[in-house]
Structures are given as structure tokens and as C-alpha cells.
mmCIF file of C-alpha atoms and ligand atoms in Angstrom:
data_model
loop_
_atom_site.group_PDB
_atom_site.id
_atom_site.type_symbol
_atom_site.label_atom_id
_atom_site.label_comp_id
_atom_site.label_asym_id
_atom_site.label_seq_id
_atom_site.Cartn_x
_atom_site.Cartn_y
_atom_site.Cartn_z
ATOM 1 C CA MET A 174 -17.217 16.346 9.997
ATOM 2 C CA LYS A 175 -13.913 15.397 9.169
ATOM 3 C CA LYS A 176 -12.496 17.067 5.862
ATOM 4 C CA TYR A 177 -10.077 15.827 3.423
ATOM 5 C CA LEU A 178 -8.510 17.735 0.262
ATOM 6 C CA VAL A 179 -5.964 17.742 -2.427
ATOM 7 C CA ILE A 180 -4.193 20.610 -3.574
ATOM 8 C CA GLY A 181 -1.937 20.805 -6.042
ATOM 9 C CA ASN A 182 -1.418 23.012 -9.731
ATOM 10 C CA PRO A 183 -3.613 21.842 -11.811
ATOM 11 C CA ILE A 184 -5.706 19.687 -9.736
ATOM 12 C CA GLU A 185 -9.065 20.198 -12.207
ATOM 13 C CA HIS A 186 -7.802 16.527 -13.557
ATOM 14 C CA SER A 187 -7.275 14.826 -10.702
ATOM 15 C CA LEU A 188 -9.516 11.424 -9.722
ATOM 16 C CA SER A 189 -8.864 11.498 -6.175
ATOM 17 C CA PRO A 190 -12.118 13.203 -4.839
ATOM 18 C CA MET A 191 -14.447 10.803 -7.046
ATOM 19 C CA LEU A 192 -12.549 7.454 -5.037
ATOM 20 C CA HIS A 193 -11.818 9.052 -2.182
ATOM 21 C CA ASN A 194 -15.525 10.243 -1.793
ATOM 22 C CA TYR A 195 -16.419 6.834 -2.779
ATOM 23 C CA TRP A 196 -15.000 4.788 -0.489
ATOM 24 C CA ILE A 197 -15.893 7.312 2.400
ATOM 25 C CA LYS A 198 -19.629 7.086 1.233
ATOM 26 C CA LYS A 199 -19.275 2.929 1.087
ATOM 27 C CA ASN A 200 -17.990 2.823 4.801
ATOM 28 C CA ASN A 201 -20.167 5.274 6.557
ATOM 29 C CA ILE A 202 -17.215 7.715 7.149
ATOM 30 C CA ASP A 203 -18.597 10.989 8.239
ATOM 31 C CA ALA A 204 -16.338 12.819 5.753
ATOM 32 C CA VAL A 205 -15.727 14.992 2.695
ATOM 33 C CA TYR A 206 -12.679 15.253 -0.078
ATOM 34 C CA GLU A 207 -12.288 17.952 -1.857
ATOM 35 C CA LYS A 208 -9.713 19.318 -4.205
ATOM 36 C CA LYS A 209 -7.698 22.730 -4.325
ATOM 37 C CA LYS A 210 -5.912 24.050 -6.834
ATOM 38 C CA LEU A 211 -3.114 25.966 -5.189
ATOM 39 C CA ASP A 212 0.038 28.219 -5.158
ATOM 40 C CA GLU A 213 3.250 27.794 -3.882
ATOM 41 C CA ASN A 214 2.973 30.394 -1.361
ATOM 42 C CA GLU A 215 -0.475 28.873 -0.069
ATOM 43 C CA LEU A 216 1.203 25.359 1.028
ATOM 44 C CA LYS A 217 2.031 27.156 4.623
ATOM 45 C CA ASN A 218 -1.570 27.657 5.447
ATOM 46 C CA ILE A 219 -2.438 23.868 3.963
ATOM 47 C CA ILE A 220 -0.268 22.874 6.691
ATOM 48 C CA ASP A 221 -1.480 25.638 9.218
ATOM 49 C CA ASP A 222 -5.138 24.103 8.777
ATOM 50 C CA VAL A 223 -3.792 20.648 9.236
ATOM 51 C CA LYS A 224 -2.485 21.502 12.410
ATOM 52 C CA LYS A 225 -5.542 23.319 13.879
ATOM 53 C CA LYS A 226 -7.466 20.125 12.968
ATOM 54 C CA LYS A 227 -9.683 22.044 10.177
ATOM 55 C CA LEU A 228 -8.233 19.279 7.698
ATOM 56 C CA ASN A 229 -7.889 15.714 8.748
ATOM 57 C CA GLY A 230 -5.344 15.376 5.845
ATOM 58 C CA VAL A 231 -3.811 16.238 2.795
ATOM 59 C CA ASN A 232 -3.009 14.509 -0.825
ATOM 60 C CA ILE A 233 -0.221 16.516 -2.946
ATOM 61 C CA THR A 234 -0.042 16.246 -6.061
ATOM 62 C CA VAL A 235 2.040 18.415 -8.907
ATOM 63 C CA PRO A 236 4.083 20.326 -9.002
ATOM 64 C CA PHE A 237 4.434 20.423 -4.728
ATOM 65 C CA LYS A 238 5.056 16.744 -3.582
ATOM 66 C CA LYS A 239 8.342 18.487 -3.358
ATOM 67 C CA THR A 240 8.381 22.016 -2.308
ATOM 68 C CA ILE A 241 5.962 20.469 0.420
ATOM 69 C CA ILE A 242 8.959 19.169 2.344
ATOM 70 C CA PRO A 243 9.831 21.968 4.673
ATOM 71 C CA PHE A 244 7.001 22.675 5.789
ATOM 72 C CA LEU A 245 6.854 19.212 7.971
ATOM 73 C CA ASP A 246 7.660 17.726 11.016
ATOM 74 C CA SER A 247 8.604 14.448 9.910
ATOM 75 C CA LEU A 248 8.927 11.999 6.696
ATOM 76 C CA SER A 249 8.526 8.503 6.375
ATOM 77 C CA THR A 250 11.030 6.123 5.204
ATOM 78 C CA GLU A 251 9.512 6.151 1.776
ATOM 79 C CA ALA A 252 8.973 9.956 2.085
ATOM 80 C CA ASN A 253 12.738 10.869 2.959
ATOM 81 C CA GLU A 254 14.302 8.330 0.467
ATOM 82 C CA THR A 255 11.643 10.029 -2.290
ATOM 83 C CA GLN A 256 12.448 12.884 -1.390
ATOM 84 C CA SER A 257 8.512 12.924 -2.577
ATOM 85 C CA VAL A 258 5.469 13.850 0.320
ATOM 86 C CA ASN A 259 2.130 12.476 -1.324
ATOM 87 C CA THR A 260 0.031 12.164 2.265
ATOM 88 C CA ILE A 261 -0.219 14.241 4.831
ATOM 89 C CA TYR A 262 -1.408 13.481 8.609
ATOM 90 C CA LEU A 263 -0.965 14.706 12.117
ATOM 91 C CA ASN A 264 0.867 12.313 14.465
ATOM 92 C CA ASN A 265 0.792 13.804 18.731
ATOM 93 C CA GLY A 266 0.716 17.239 17.351
ATOM 94 C CA LYS A 267 3.536 16.997 14.780
ATOM 95 C CA ILE A 268 2.454 16.868 10.404
ATOM 96 C CA ILE A 269 4.042 14.052 8.901
ATOM 97 C CA GLY A 270 4.375 13.582 4.979
ATOM 98 C CA HIS A 271 4.403 10.080 3.208
ATOM 99 C CA ASN A 272 4.012 8.785 0.165
ATOM 100 C CA THR A 273 2.009 6.425 -0.871
ATOM 101 C CA ASP A 274 3.306 6.200 -4.606
ATOM 102 C CA ALA A 275 6.197 3.722 -3.757
ATOM 103 C CA ALA A 276 3.271 1.294 -2.528
ATOM 104 C CA GLY A 277 1.034 2.031 -5.144
ATOM 105 C CA PHE A 278 3.636 0.912 -7.723
ATOM 106 C CA GLU A 279 4.452 -1.741 -6.467
ATOM 107 C CA LEU A 280 1.177 -3.221 -5.303
ATOM 108 C CA ALA A 281 0.197 -2.333 -9.423
ATOM 109 C CA ILE A 282 3.297 -4.226 -10.405
ATOM 110 C CA LYS A 283 2.128 -7.589 -7.436
ATOM 111 C CA LYS A 284 -1.122 -7.375 -9.122
ATOM 112 C CA LEU A 285 0.331 -8.384 -13.024
ATOM 113 C CA GLU A 286 2.343 -11.012 -11.340
ATOM 114 C CA TYR A 287 5.282 -9.852 -13.561
ATOM 115 C CA ASN A 288 8.114 -10.659 -11.531
ATOM 116 C CA LEU A 289 11.055 -7.938 -11.776
ATOM 117 C CA ASN A 290 13.267 -10.412 -10.458
ATOM 118 C CA ASN A 291 16.616 -10.216 -12.797
ATOM 119 C CA LYS A 292 15.085 -8.247 -14.945
ATOM 120 C CA LYS A 293 15.957 -4.741 -16.830
ATOM 121 C CA VAL A 294 13.832 -1.803 -16.760
ATOM 122 C CA PHE A 295 14.054 0.613 -18.231
ATOM 123 C CA ILE A 296 12.462 4.573 -17.558
ATOM 124 C CA LEU A 297 11.433 7.386 -19.510
ATOM 125 C CA GLY A 298 11.289 10.441 -17.323
ATOM 126 C CA ALA A 299 12.613 12.057 -14.560
ATOM 127 C CA GLY A 300 9.487 14.114 -13.045
ATOM 128 C CA GLY A 301 7.993 13.641 -9.016
ATOM 129 C CA VAL A 302 6.889 10.387 -9.983
ATOM 130 C CA VAL A 303 10.066 8.431 -10.797
ATOM 131 C CA SER A 304 11.843 8.798 -7.429
ATOM 132 C CA SER A 305 8.987 6.556 -6.065
ATOM 133 C CA ILE A 306 9.151 4.117 -9.193
ATOM 134 C CA ILE A 307 12.937 3.540 -8.478
ATOM 135 C CA PHE A 308 12.426 3.270 -4.848
ATOM 136 C CA ALA A 309 9.720 0.449 -5.479
ATOM 137 C CA LEU A 310 11.675 -1.035 -7.916
ATOM 138 C CA ASN A 311 14.684 -1.851 -5.729
ATOM 139 C CA LYS A 312 12.371 -3.826 -3.601
ATOM 140 C CA MET A 313 11.768 -6.289 -6.685
ATOM 141 C CA ASN A 314 15.298 -7.246 -7.213
ATOM 142 C CA PRO A 315 16.111 -5.799 -10.872
ATOM 143 C CA SER A 316 18.828 -6.332 -12.607
ATOM 144 C CA GLU A 317 19.136 -3.326 -14.130
ATOM 145 C CA ILE A 318 17.219 0.182 -13.630
ATOM 146 C CA ILE A 319 18.138 2.740 -16.688
ATOM 147 C CA LEU A 320 16.693 5.901 -17.004
ATOM 148 C CA ALA A 321 16.613 8.455 -19.523
ATOM 149 C CA ASN A 322 15.457 12.371 -19.513
ATOM 150 C CA ARG A 323 14.951 14.690 -22.335
ATOM 151 C CA THR A 324 16.923 17.492 -19.670
ATOM 152 C CA LYS A 325 19.687 15.011 -18.560
ATOM 153 C CA GLU A 326 20.269 17.180 -15.163
ATOM 154 C CA LYS A 327 17.169 16.372 -13.875
ATOM 155 C CA THR A 328 18.727 12.439 -13.869
ATOM 156 C CA LEU A 329 21.511 13.213 -12.015
ATOM 157 C CA ILE A 330 19.749 14.403 -9.652
ATOM 158 C CA LEU A 331 17.676 11.268 -8.832
ATOM 159 C CA LYS A 332 21.135 9.532 -9.109
ATOM 160 C CA ASP A 333 22.472 11.323 -6.038
ATOM 161 C CA SER A 334 19.863 9.633 -4.365
ATOM 162 C CA PHE A 335 19.620 6.276 -6.258
ATOM 163 C CA LYS A 336 23.167 5.962 -7.048
ATOM 164 C CA ASN A 337 22.463 2.018 -8.534
ATOM 165 C CA ILE A 338 20.526 3.603 -10.958
ATOM 166 C CA LYS A 339 22.247 4.265 -14.884
ATOM 167 C CA ILE A 340 21.684 6.793 -16.727
ATOM 168 C CA ILE A 341 21.334 7.072 -20.656
ATOM 169 C CA ASP A 342 20.731 9.995 -23.227
ATOM 170 C CA TRP A 343 17.376 10.414 -24.441
ATOM 171 C CA GLY A 344 17.009 9.041 -27.893
ATOM 172 C CA GLU A 345 18.849 5.693 -26.839
ATOM 173 C CA ILE A 346 17.025 2.444 -26.291
ATOM 174 C CA PRO A 347 19.192 -0.161 -24.567
ATOM 175 C CA ASN A 348 18.173 -3.516 -24.087
ATOM 176 C CA PHE A 349 15.254 -4.205 -21.844
ATOM 177 C CA ASP A 350 12.141 -6.514 -19.699
ATOM 178 C CA MET A 351 9.622 -3.731 -18.983
ATOM 179 C CA ILE A 352 10.186 0.188 -19.823
ATOM 180 C CA ILE A 353 7.959 2.647 -18.347
ATOM 181 C CA ASN A 354 6.685 5.586 -19.557
ATOM 182 C CA ALA A 355 6.971 8.024 -16.145
ATOM 183 C CA THR A 356 6.522 11.416 -18.560
ATOM 184 C CA SER A 357 3.911 13.233 -19.057
ATOM 185 C CA LEU A 358 3.776 12.382 -22.652
ATOM 186 C CA GLY A 359 0.740 10.302 -23.401
ATOM 187 C CA LEU A 360 -1.597 13.463 -21.322
ATOM 188 C CA LYS A 361 -3.016 15.085 -24.405
ATOM 189 C CA GLU A 362 -4.492 12.026 -26.946
ATOM 190 C CA ALA A 363 -1.910 13.584 -29.672
ATOM 191 C CA ASP A 364 0.953 13.631 -27.796
ATOM 192 C CA LYS A 365 3.707 10.837 -29.319
ATOM 193 C CA ILE A 366 6.728 10.006 -28.074
ATOM 194 C CA ASN A 367 9.655 10.784 -30.180
ATOM 195 C CA LEU A 368 11.153 7.236 -29.984
ATOM 196 C CA ASP A 369 11.349 4.097 -31.861
ATOM 197 C CA PHE A 370 10.295 0.767 -30.480
ATOM 198 C CA SER A 371 9.995 -1.419 -33.218
ATOM 199 C CA ASN A 372 13.325 -3.118 -32.340
ATOM 200 C CA VAL A 373 13.484 -4.110 -28.789
ATOM 201 C CA GLY A 374 12.447 -7.971 -29.477
ATOM 202 C CA GLN A 375 9.715 -9.439 -28.333
ATOM 203 C CA ASN A 376 8.147 -10.536 -25.145
ATOM 204 C CA LYS A 377 8.394 -7.240 -23.265
ATOM 205 C CA ILE A 378 6.136 -5.252 -20.393
ATOM 206 C CA PHE A 379 5.370 -1.468 -21.394
ATOM 207 C CA TYR A 380 3.958 0.661 -18.303
ATOM 208 C CA ASP A 381 2.391 3.994 -18.905
ATOM 209 C CA VAL A 382 2.023 5.605 -15.042
ATOM 210 C CA ILE A 383 -0.865 7.780 -17.008
ATOM 211 C CA TYR A 384 -4.055 6.197 -16.931
ATOM 212 C CA ASN A 385 -6.439 8.905 -18.016
ATOM 213 C CA PRO A 386 -6.390 8.647 -21.651
ATOM 214 C CA LYS A 387 -6.385 4.706 -21.002
ATOM 215 C CA GLU A 388 -4.598 4.119 -23.818
ATOM 216 C CA THR A 389 -1.801 6.019 -24.837
ATOM 217 C CA ASN A 390 0.256 6.382 -27.724
ATOM 218 C CA PHE A 391 3.097 4.826 -25.961
ATOM 219 C CA LEU A 392 0.685 1.705 -25.003
ATOM 220 C CA LYS A 393 -1.349 1.599 -28.370
ATOM 221 C CA ILE A 394 2.754 1.282 -29.967
ATOM 222 C CA ALA A 395 3.145 -1.868 -27.422
ATOM 223 C CA LYS A 396 -0.025 -3.663 -28.314
ATOM 224 C CA ASN A 397 0.421 -3.071 -31.751
ATOM 225 C CA LEU A 398 3.862 -4.917 -31.899
ATOM 226 C CA GLY A 399 2.781 -7.295 -29.824
ATOM 227 C CA HIS A 400 3.710 -6.359 -26.121
ATOM 228 C CA ARG A 401 1.830 -6.731 -22.219
ATOM 229 C CA PHE A 402 1.104 -3.244 -22.040
ATOM 230 C CA GLU A 403 -0.535 -1.733 -18.699
ATOM 231 C CA ASN A 404 -1.991 1.613 -17.626
ATOM 232 C CA GLY A 405 -1.033 3.524 -14.178
ATOM 233 C CA LYS A 406 -4.486 2.856 -13.366
ATOM 234 C CA MET A 407 -4.072 0.214 -10.243
ATOM 235 C CA MET A 408 -0.969 2.482 -9.078
ATOM 236 C CA PHE A 409 -3.413 5.500 -8.510
ATOM 237 C CA VAL A 410 -6.197 3.419 -6.702
ATOM 238 C CA TYR A 411 -3.607 1.715 -5.365
ATOM 239 C CA GLN A 412 -1.674 5.195 -3.456
ATOM 240 C CA ALA A 413 -4.879 6.323 -2.612
ATOM 241 C CA HIS A 414 -6.085 2.758 -0.923
ATOM 242 C CA GLN A 415 -2.923 3.280 1.303
ATOM 243 C CA ALA A 416 -3.540 6.657 2.178
ATOM 244 C CA PHE A 417 -7.369 5.606 2.957
ATOM 245 C CA THR A 418 -6.528 3.033 4.627
ATOM 246 C CA LEU A 419 -3.726 5.220 6.614
ATOM 247 C CA TRP A 420 -6.244 8.693 8.100
ATOM 248 C CA HIS A 421 -9.330 6.268 8.049
ATOM 249 C CA LYS A 422 -7.572 3.274 9.970
ATOM 250 C CA ILE A 423 -10.555 1.195 7.619
ATOM 251 C CA MET A 424 -9.534 -0.943 4.366
ATOM 252 C CA PRO A 425 -11.556 -0.019 1.641
ATOM 253 C CA ASP A 426 -12.485 -2.463 -0.519
ATOM 254 C CA ILE A 427 -11.121 -2.576 -4.406
ATOM 255 C CA ASP A 428 -13.619 -3.995 -5.888
ATOM 256 C CA ASP A 429 -14.913 -4.729 -9.807
ATOM 257 C CA GLU A 430 -17.551 -1.202 -8.715
ATOM 258 C CA THR A 431 -14.356 0.737 -7.613
ATOM 259 C CA ILE A 432 -12.259 -0.213 -11.023
ATOM 260 C CA ARG A 433 -15.840 0.798 -12.925
ATOM 261 C CA LEU A 434 -15.524 4.036 -11.591
ATOM 262 C CA PHE A 435 -13.000 5.082 -13.834
ATOM 263 C CA ASP A 436 -15.075 3.869 -17.153
ATOM 264 C CA LYS A 437 -17.211 6.814 -16.489
HETATM 265 P P1 LIG B 151 7.509 18.237 -13.208
HETATM 266 O O1 LIG B 151 9.399 17.853 -13.990
HETATM 267 O O2 LIG B 151 7.889 19.567 -12.417
HETATM 268 O O3 LIG B 151 8.308 16.875 -12.070
HETATM 269 P P2 LIG B 151 6.189 15.967 -14.424
HETATM 270 O O4 LIG B 151 4.972 16.137 -15.148
HETATM 271 O O5 LIG B 151 5.939 15.250 -12.984
HETATM 272 O O6 LIG B 151 6.751 17.318 -13.640
HETATM 273 O O7 LIG B 151 7.346 15.437 -15.199
HETATM 274 C C1 LIG B 151 7.460 15.552 -16.298
HETATM 275 C C2 LIG B 151 8.174 15.015 -17.229
HETATM 276 O O8 LIG B 151 7.737 14.378 -18.465
HETATM 277 C C3 LIG B 151 9.636 14.516 -17.283
HETATM 278 O O9 LIG B 151 10.429 14.033 -17.460
HETATM 279 C C4 LIG B 151 9.828 15.791 -18.521
HETATM 280 O O10 LIG B 151 11.172 15.965 -19.378
HETATM 281 P P3 LIG B 151 11.691 17.330 -19.440
HETATM 282 O O11 LIG B 151 12.516 16.766 -17.500
HETATM 283 O O12 LIG B 151 12.889 16.928 -20.192
HETATM 284 O O13 LIG B 151 11.059 18.419 -19.183
HETATM 285 C C5 LIG B 151 8.667 14.878 -19.385
HETATM 286 N N1 LIG B 151 8.371 15.627 -21.082
HETATM 287 C C6 LIG B 151 7.772 15.810 -21.290
HETATM 288 N N2 LIG B 151 7.556 16.488 -22.305
HETATM 289 C C7 LIG B 151 8.400 15.933 -23.038
HETATM 290 C C8 LIG B 151 9.058 15.695 -24.587
HETATM 291 N N3 LIG B 151 8.210 16.915 -25.321
HETATM 292 N N4 LIG B 151 9.394 15.416 -24.477
HETATM 293 C C9 LIG B 151 9.995 14.197 -23.726
HETATM 294 N N5 LIG B 151 10.328 14.273 -22.122
HETATM 295 C C10 LIG B 151 8.940 14.996 -22.181
#
């Protein structure tokens, strides 16, 4: 039986096992997908297990998407440009690190049928997922990508890799068409972002990378102000879909039943 794993810390909240095991069963694959909470000093052991084929694939989540990189033999273009790895596999004896978050975000935006061409995008946050979002946005031709983070130094690191982004201070609200919450604010139901969106104009789109809870306060504000809004569920589903396809060489269905898994 093949074995797959998602590693992170914390990891209890991860819905990856639920989704991957659902697709494994649907496609009659002899495999299991588990989750494991790790400390950083255990990353090497995990990679050794992939080399020894004790593990057939690993997903990486917060906070190891960058710290895993020194243990890998080679990176895909997406992983290299984002310096963020969420999917690992063995190819000809080499450990390859790939990033499916970028494609996950791109596919989620395509599904919205929202054309980003010439639009201004404002990103809140500079954590692990933001490089993937910028990488994906750059393929969709926005007129401007503006970034604000509470801790400004982190935005400067991103600016080094993505010269086209514009950095502003946390608290400023620029003119935008789409705003993306990529902070962890909202993971707890009571979390509120201390920003005032009442004067941003009309017909904006508010996107939250968070999918659990389904409707963060950020999205509730968007709803109350009459804007379009979307949570990160489909980004999560598509990144998993890309990893699954890469590992199993089978493209699983994303149907209503798949989406309903998240209602439980
Ligand atoms: P990491 O920073 O380890 O990659 P993350 O969950 O990917 O973790 O990112 C958390 C993001 O949420 C960061 O952008 C963080 O801002 P800081 O860089 O200033 O820490 C942001 N964040 C978390 N709590 C916040 C708060 N109370 N106000 C504003 N931003 C917050």
C-alpha cells in the first residue's frame, strides 16, 4: 500500500487527509494519506523516508514550506520562484519539491470567471502563501499588485523576489478592484481585521484564503457592503487536485459530492 502524508505544525485542522482519502477510495487506489505534526528537526527523517520509498509523497504546510527546501534535490519552477514547497515526490531517485498552491489560486480565480486583466489587486499579509498568490497573479496580468503587512520587513523580502509589487503601510487602503486576505486573521471566528473598508467604492471582490470558517468577518463585511466575495475553499481543493494528479497520474473528479465534503 502506498503511503502519503501532510506535515505541518499545527496539523490537526488539516482537511487534506479527508480530501485525498476520498479521492483515493473513489479511484480504487491502494493507498492511505495521513497527517503528522512535526518539529523542524524531523524534516530530514521525512525526506529520508521518501528516498527509501517508505513514503510515496508528502504535502507540506505551515510553517515548513520554505524550511523544507534545503533537504530537496530539485525544485519545479513554481517552487523555485515562490521559494515555497507544498508537494514532494521522488523522481529517478531525486527528491523533487513542487508548489501547487499557485496553480490552486489561479484555478480558483478562473472558476470565479473574474478577469484580472488590468485590475488592481490588494493583498493583506506576507505569510507563507503570499508568494504563491503573487506568482499566480503575475500570470493573470493585473495592472498593479499592492501589498501591506503588519510587519513591513516581510513585505520587503517578497519585493526582492517580485519586483513589480508595490508595498504600502499596514492600515492604508489603496484603490483596488480585488482585495485578498492572506493573513491568518479570521481563522478564529472572533478575529477582526482592524481596517475600515466602508470607503472602498463599489463592485469590488473580496477574496479570503481562509475556508474554515466559511465566512470570516472579512467576508461578512464584504457581504454587508454589497461586494462580491469568495473564500479559499476552491483554492484548497485545486491545490490538492494538482498534487493528487501528480502523484497518482489520475485526475480525480471535483464534483458536487467533493464540494459537499466540506459541509460536514
Ligand atoms: P507565517 O508568517 O509564519 O508564514 P502565516 O500564517 O502564513 O504565518 O502568516 C500569518 C500572516 O497573518 C502574516 O502576514 C501576519 O502578519 P505579521 O507578518 O505581521 O505577523 C498576519 N497576521 C497575523 N495576525 C495578525 C494581526 N493581528 N494583525 C495583522 N496581521 C496579522
